[in-house]
Coordinates of C-alpha atoms and ligand atoms in Angstrom, one line a residue:
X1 CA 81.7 27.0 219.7
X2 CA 79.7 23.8 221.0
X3 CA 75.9 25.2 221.3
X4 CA 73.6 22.7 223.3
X5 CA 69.6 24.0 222.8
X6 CA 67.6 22.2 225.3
X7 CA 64.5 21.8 223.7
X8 CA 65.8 22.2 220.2
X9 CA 62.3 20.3 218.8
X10 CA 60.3 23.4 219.8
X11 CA 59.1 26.2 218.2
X12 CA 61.7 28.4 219.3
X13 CA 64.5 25.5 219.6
X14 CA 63.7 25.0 215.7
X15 CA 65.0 28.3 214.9
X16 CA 68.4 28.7 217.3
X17 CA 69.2 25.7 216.0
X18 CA 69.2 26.7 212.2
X19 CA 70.4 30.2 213.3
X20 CA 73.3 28.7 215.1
X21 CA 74.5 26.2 212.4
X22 CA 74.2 29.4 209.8
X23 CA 76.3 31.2 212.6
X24 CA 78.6 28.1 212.0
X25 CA 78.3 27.0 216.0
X26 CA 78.9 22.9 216.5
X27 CA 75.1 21.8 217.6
X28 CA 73.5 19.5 220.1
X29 CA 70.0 19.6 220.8
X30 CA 67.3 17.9 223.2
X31 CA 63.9 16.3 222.7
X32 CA 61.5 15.3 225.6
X33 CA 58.9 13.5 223.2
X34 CA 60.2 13.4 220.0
X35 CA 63.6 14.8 218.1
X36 CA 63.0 17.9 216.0
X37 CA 63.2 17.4 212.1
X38 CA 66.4 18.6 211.1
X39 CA 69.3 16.8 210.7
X40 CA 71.9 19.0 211.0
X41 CA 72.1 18.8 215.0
X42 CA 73.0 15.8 217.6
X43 CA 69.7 15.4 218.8
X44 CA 69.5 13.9 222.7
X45 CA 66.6 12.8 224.8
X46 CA 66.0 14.9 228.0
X47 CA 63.7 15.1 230.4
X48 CA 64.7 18.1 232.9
X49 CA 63.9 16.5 235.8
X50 CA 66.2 13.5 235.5
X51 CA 69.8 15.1 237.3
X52 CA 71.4 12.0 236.1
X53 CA 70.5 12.2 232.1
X54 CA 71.0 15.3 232.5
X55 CA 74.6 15.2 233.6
X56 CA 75.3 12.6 231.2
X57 CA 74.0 14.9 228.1
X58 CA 76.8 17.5 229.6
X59 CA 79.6 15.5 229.7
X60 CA 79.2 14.1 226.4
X61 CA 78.6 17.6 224.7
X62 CA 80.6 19.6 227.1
X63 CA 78.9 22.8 225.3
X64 CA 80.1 26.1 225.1
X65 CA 77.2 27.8 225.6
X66 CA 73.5 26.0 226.9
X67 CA 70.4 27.8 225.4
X68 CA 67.0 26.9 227.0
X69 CA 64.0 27.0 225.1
X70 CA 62.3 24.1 227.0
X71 CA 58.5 24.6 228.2
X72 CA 57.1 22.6 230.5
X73 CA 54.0 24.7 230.6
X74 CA 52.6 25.0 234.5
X75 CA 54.5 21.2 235.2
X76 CA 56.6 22.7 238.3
X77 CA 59.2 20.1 238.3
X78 CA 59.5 20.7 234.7
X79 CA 59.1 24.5 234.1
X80 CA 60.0 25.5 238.1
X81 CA 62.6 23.3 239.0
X82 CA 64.2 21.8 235.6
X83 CA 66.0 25.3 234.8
X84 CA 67.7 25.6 238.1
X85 CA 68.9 21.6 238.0
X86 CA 70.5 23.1 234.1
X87 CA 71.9 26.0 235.7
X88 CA 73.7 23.8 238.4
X89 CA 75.1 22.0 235.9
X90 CA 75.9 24.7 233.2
X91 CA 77.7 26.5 236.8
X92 CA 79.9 23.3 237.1
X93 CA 80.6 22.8 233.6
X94 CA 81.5 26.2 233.3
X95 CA 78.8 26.5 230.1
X96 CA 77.6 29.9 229.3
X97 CA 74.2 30.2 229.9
X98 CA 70.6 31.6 228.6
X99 CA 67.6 30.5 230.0
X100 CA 64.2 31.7 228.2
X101 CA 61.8 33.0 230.5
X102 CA 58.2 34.8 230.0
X103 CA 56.1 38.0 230.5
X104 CA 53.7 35.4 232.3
X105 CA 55.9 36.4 235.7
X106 CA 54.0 39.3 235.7
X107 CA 49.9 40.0 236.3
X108 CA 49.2 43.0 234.4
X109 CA 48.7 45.4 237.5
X110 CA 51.5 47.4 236.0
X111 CA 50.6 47.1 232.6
X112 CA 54.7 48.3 231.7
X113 CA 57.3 46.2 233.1
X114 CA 61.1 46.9 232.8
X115 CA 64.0 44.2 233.3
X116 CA 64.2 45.8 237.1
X117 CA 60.7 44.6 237.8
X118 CA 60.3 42.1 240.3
X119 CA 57.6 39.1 239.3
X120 CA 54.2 39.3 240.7
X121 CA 52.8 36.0 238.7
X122 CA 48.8 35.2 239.0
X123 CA 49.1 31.8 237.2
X124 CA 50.8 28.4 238.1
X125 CA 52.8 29.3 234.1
X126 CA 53.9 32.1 235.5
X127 CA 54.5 31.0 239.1
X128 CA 56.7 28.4 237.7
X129 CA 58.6 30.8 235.1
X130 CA 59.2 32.8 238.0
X131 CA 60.6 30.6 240.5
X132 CA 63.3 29.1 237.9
X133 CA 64.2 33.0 237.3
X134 CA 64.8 33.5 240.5
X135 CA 66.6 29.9 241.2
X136 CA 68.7 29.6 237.5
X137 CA 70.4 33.4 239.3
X138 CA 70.7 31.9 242.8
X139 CA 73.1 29.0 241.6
X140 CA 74.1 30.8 238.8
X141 CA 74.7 34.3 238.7
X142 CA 76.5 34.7 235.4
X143 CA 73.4 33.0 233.5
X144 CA 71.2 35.7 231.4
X145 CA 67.9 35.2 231.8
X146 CA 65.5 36.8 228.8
X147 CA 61.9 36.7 229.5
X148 CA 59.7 37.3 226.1
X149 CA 55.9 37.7 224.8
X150 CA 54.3 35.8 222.3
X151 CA 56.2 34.3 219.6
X152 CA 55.5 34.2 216.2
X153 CA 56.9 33.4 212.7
X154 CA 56.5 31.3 209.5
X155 CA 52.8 30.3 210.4
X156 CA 54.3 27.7 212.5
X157 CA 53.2 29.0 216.2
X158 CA 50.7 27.7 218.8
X159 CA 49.4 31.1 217.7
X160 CA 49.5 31.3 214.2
X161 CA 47.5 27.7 214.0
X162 CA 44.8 28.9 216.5
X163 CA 44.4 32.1 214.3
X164 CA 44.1 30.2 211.0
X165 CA 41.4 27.3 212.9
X166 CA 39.5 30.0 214.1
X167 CA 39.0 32.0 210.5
X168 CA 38.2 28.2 208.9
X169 CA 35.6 27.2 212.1
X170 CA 37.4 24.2 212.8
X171 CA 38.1 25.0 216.2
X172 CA 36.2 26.7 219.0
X173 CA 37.4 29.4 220.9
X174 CA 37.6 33.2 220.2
X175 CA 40.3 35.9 220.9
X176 CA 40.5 38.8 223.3
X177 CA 40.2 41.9 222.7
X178 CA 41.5 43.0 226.8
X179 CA 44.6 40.6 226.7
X180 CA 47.7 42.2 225.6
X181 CA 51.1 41.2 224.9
X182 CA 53.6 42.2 222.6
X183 CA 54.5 39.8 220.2
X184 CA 57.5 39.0 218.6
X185 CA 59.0 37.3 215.2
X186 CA 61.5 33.6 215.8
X187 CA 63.5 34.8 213.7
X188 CA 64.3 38.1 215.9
X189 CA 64.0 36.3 219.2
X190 CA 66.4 33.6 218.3
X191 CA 69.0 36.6 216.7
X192 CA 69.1 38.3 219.8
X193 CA 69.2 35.3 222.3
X194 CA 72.2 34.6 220.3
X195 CA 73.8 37.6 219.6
X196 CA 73.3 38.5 223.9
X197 CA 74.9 34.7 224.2
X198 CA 78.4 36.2 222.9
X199 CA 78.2 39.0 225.4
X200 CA 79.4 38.4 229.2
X201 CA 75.7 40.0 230.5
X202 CA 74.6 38.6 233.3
X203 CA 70.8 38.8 234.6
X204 CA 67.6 39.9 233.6
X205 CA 66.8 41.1 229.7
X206 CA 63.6 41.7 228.0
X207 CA 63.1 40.6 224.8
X208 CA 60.0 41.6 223.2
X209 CA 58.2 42.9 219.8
X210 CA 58.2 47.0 219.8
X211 CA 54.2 46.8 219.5
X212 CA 51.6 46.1 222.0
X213 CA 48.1 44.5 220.5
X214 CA 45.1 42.4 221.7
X215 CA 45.1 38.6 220.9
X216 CA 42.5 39.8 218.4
X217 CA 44.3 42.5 216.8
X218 CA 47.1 40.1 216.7
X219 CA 44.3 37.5 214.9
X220 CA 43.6 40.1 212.4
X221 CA 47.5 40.9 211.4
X222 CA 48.0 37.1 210.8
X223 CA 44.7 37.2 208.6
X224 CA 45.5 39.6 206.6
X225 CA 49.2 38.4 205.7
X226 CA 47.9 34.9 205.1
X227 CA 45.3 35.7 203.1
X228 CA 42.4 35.1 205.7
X229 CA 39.0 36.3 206.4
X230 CA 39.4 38.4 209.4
X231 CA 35.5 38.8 210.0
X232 CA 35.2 35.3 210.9
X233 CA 37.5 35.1 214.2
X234 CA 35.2 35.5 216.8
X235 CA 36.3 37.6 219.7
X236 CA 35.8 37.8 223.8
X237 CA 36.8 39.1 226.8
X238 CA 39.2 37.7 228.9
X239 CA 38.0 39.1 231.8
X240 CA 34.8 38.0 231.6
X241 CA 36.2 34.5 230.6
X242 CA 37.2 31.1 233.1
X243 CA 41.0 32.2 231.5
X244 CA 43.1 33.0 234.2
X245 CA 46.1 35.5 233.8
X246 CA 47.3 38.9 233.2
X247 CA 45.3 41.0 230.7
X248 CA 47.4 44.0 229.6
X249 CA 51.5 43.0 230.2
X250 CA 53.8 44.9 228.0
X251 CA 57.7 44.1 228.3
X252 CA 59.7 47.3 227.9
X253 CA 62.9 45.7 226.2
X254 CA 64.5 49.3 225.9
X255 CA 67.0 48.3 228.0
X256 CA 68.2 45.3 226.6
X257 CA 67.6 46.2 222.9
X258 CA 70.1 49.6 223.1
X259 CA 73.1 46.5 224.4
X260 CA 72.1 45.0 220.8
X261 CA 72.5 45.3 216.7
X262 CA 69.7 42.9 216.1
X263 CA 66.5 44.7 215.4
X264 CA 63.5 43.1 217.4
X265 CA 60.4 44.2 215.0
X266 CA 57.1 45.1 216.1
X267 CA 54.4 42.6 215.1
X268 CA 52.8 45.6 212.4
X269 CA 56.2 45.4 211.0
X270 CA 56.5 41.6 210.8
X271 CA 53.1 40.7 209.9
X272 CA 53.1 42.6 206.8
X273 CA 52.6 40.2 203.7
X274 CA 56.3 39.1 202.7
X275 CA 56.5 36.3 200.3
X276 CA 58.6 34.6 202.2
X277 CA 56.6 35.1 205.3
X278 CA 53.8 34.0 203.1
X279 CA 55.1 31.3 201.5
X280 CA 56.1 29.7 204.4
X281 CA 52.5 30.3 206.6
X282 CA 51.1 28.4 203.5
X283 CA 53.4 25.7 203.7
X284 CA 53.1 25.2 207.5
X285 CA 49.1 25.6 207.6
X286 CA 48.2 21.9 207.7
X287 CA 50.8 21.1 210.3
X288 CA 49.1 19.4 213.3
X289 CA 47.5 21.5 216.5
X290 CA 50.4 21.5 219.3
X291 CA 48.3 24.2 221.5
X292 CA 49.8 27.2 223.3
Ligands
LIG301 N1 55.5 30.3 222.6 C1 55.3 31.5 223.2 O1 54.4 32.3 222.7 C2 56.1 31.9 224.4 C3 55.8 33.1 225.0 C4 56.7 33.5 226.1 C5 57.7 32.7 226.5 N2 57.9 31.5 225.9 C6 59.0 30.6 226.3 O2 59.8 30.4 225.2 C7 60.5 29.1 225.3 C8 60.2 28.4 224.0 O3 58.8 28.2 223.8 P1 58.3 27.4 222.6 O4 56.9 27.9 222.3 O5 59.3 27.3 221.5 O6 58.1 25.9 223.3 P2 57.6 24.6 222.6 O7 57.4 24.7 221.2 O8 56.4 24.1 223.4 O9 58.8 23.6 222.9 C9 59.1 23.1 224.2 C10 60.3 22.3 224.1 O10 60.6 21.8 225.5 C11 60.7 20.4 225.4 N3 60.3 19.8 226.7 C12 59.1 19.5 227.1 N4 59.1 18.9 228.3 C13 60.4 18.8 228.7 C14 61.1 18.3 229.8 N5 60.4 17.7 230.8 N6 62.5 18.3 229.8 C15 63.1 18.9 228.8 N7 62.5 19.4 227.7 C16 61.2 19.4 227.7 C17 59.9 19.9 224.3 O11 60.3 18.6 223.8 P3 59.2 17.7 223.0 O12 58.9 18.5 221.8 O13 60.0 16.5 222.6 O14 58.1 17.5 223.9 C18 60.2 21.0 223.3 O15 61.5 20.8 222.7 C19 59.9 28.5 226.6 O16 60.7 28.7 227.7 C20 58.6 29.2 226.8 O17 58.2 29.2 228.2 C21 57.1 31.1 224.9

């Protein structure tokens, strides 16, 4: 099995790639900036809007199955249009297909969204996660498409580093306590991406951690397992904040999770101090910022 991770030097990209070696898969991965740190992938530079670099990274890996962790944040070419360009390819290669998608296509109006919800996004993020959703299925209607919450694990997130800056005062900001999400653990994400590669599923699948918190409840779980002050992160509102987007959004991966073995933990499940978990937050804390 030939696995080809575009963005493999992410967050997420990180972790299907060491979960797909360990799952003894043939690996290529992509970079936009900069290769990831492991050595035991073919890395290749990508930029998803370039058709013809694209095409060329195909027909040299010829992969088995694409998995698409690339963010391009609210860049539409990038995060709008890049996904469908892959999917047209992954159609004429005959590549199985998973493209990562987010519960930023939704606006919170709802507050409990199902795989059969349509996308009512209120941020160009989410505009542009939508539109490749609905784009990646037009071209290619055998691709699964998993959107997910925030994503956690090892101290090595956007999220975990924000959490850690704001308990040391190093960084300003604060978290809210009306914004919530349900977060889930790398390790369990990239399991189940994998594991719903190997089925034929087709479509929409949610992907999420079983608990909904606040950004700040979420602040105070990392705290505590690392060891933190939890007092000292200050906290807002969103709503009365210049932050646009959805406030309470909470995936309902039901649906997809009874198609699966892989447990997807809830983040008071995760977050509990591990040693590993532990060891590893220590070990990452002085990486540099990336942001969200
Ligand atoms: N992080 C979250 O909390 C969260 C929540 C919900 C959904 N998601 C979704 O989960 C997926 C993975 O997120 P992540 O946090 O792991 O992302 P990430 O760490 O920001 O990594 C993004 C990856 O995309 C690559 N990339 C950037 N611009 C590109 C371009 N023009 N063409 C091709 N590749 C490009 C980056 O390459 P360089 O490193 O070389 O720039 C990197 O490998 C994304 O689809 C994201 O939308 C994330």
């Amino acid at each position: 099995m030939t696995t080809l991770i575009i963005g493999g030097s992410g967050f997420l990209g990180t972790e299907l790639i060491r979960q797909a070696k360990t799952a003894g898969h043939t690996t290529a991965a992509t970079y936009a900036t900069q290769r990831g740190d492991t050595a035991e992938t073919a890395w290749y530079p990508l930029d998803l809007r370039d058709a013809q670099s694209l095409d060329a990274v195909m027909t040299e890996v010829r992969p088995n199955l694409i998995l698409n962790a690339s963010s391009g944040g609210a860049d539409w070419p990038v995060t709008g249009q890049g996904p469908i360009r892959l999917a047209m390819a992954a159609a004429k290669h005959r590549s199985r297909m998973v493209h990562v998608s987010s519960d930023a296509v939704f606006s919170g109006a709802r507050v409990h969204y199902d795989e059969s919800c349509l996308p009512d996004p209120i941020t160009p993020y989410g505009a542009a996660k939508a539109a490749a959703e609905t784009g990646v299925l037009a071209v290619y209607p055998k691709a699964a498409i998993v959107r997910t919450s925030l994503i956690i694990g090892y101290g090595r997130s956007a999220h975990e580093k924000l959490i850690h800056d704001l308990a040391a005062g190093t960084r300003d900001g604060a978290l809210f306590t009306d914004d919530i999400r349900c977060p889930v653990h790398v390790a369990d994400l990239a399991a189940a991406l994998l594991e719903l590669a190997m089925h034929e599923t087709a479509g929409i699948h949610h992907i999420a951690g079983l608990d909904a918190v606040s950004r700040h409840e979420l602040g105070i779980l990392i705290a505590n397992r690392d060891g933190l002050d939890a007092s000292r992160l200050p906290t807002a509102l969103r709503a009365n904040s210049a932050h646009r987007g959805a406030l309470d959004v909470r995936l309902d991966s039901r649906a997809t999770q009874r198609a699966l073995r892989t447990t997807v933990r809830g983040v008071r499940q995760f977050a509990l101090r591990l040693p590993e978990e532990a060891g590893r937050a220590a070990l990452a804390a002085p990486a540099p910022l990336t942001g969200e």
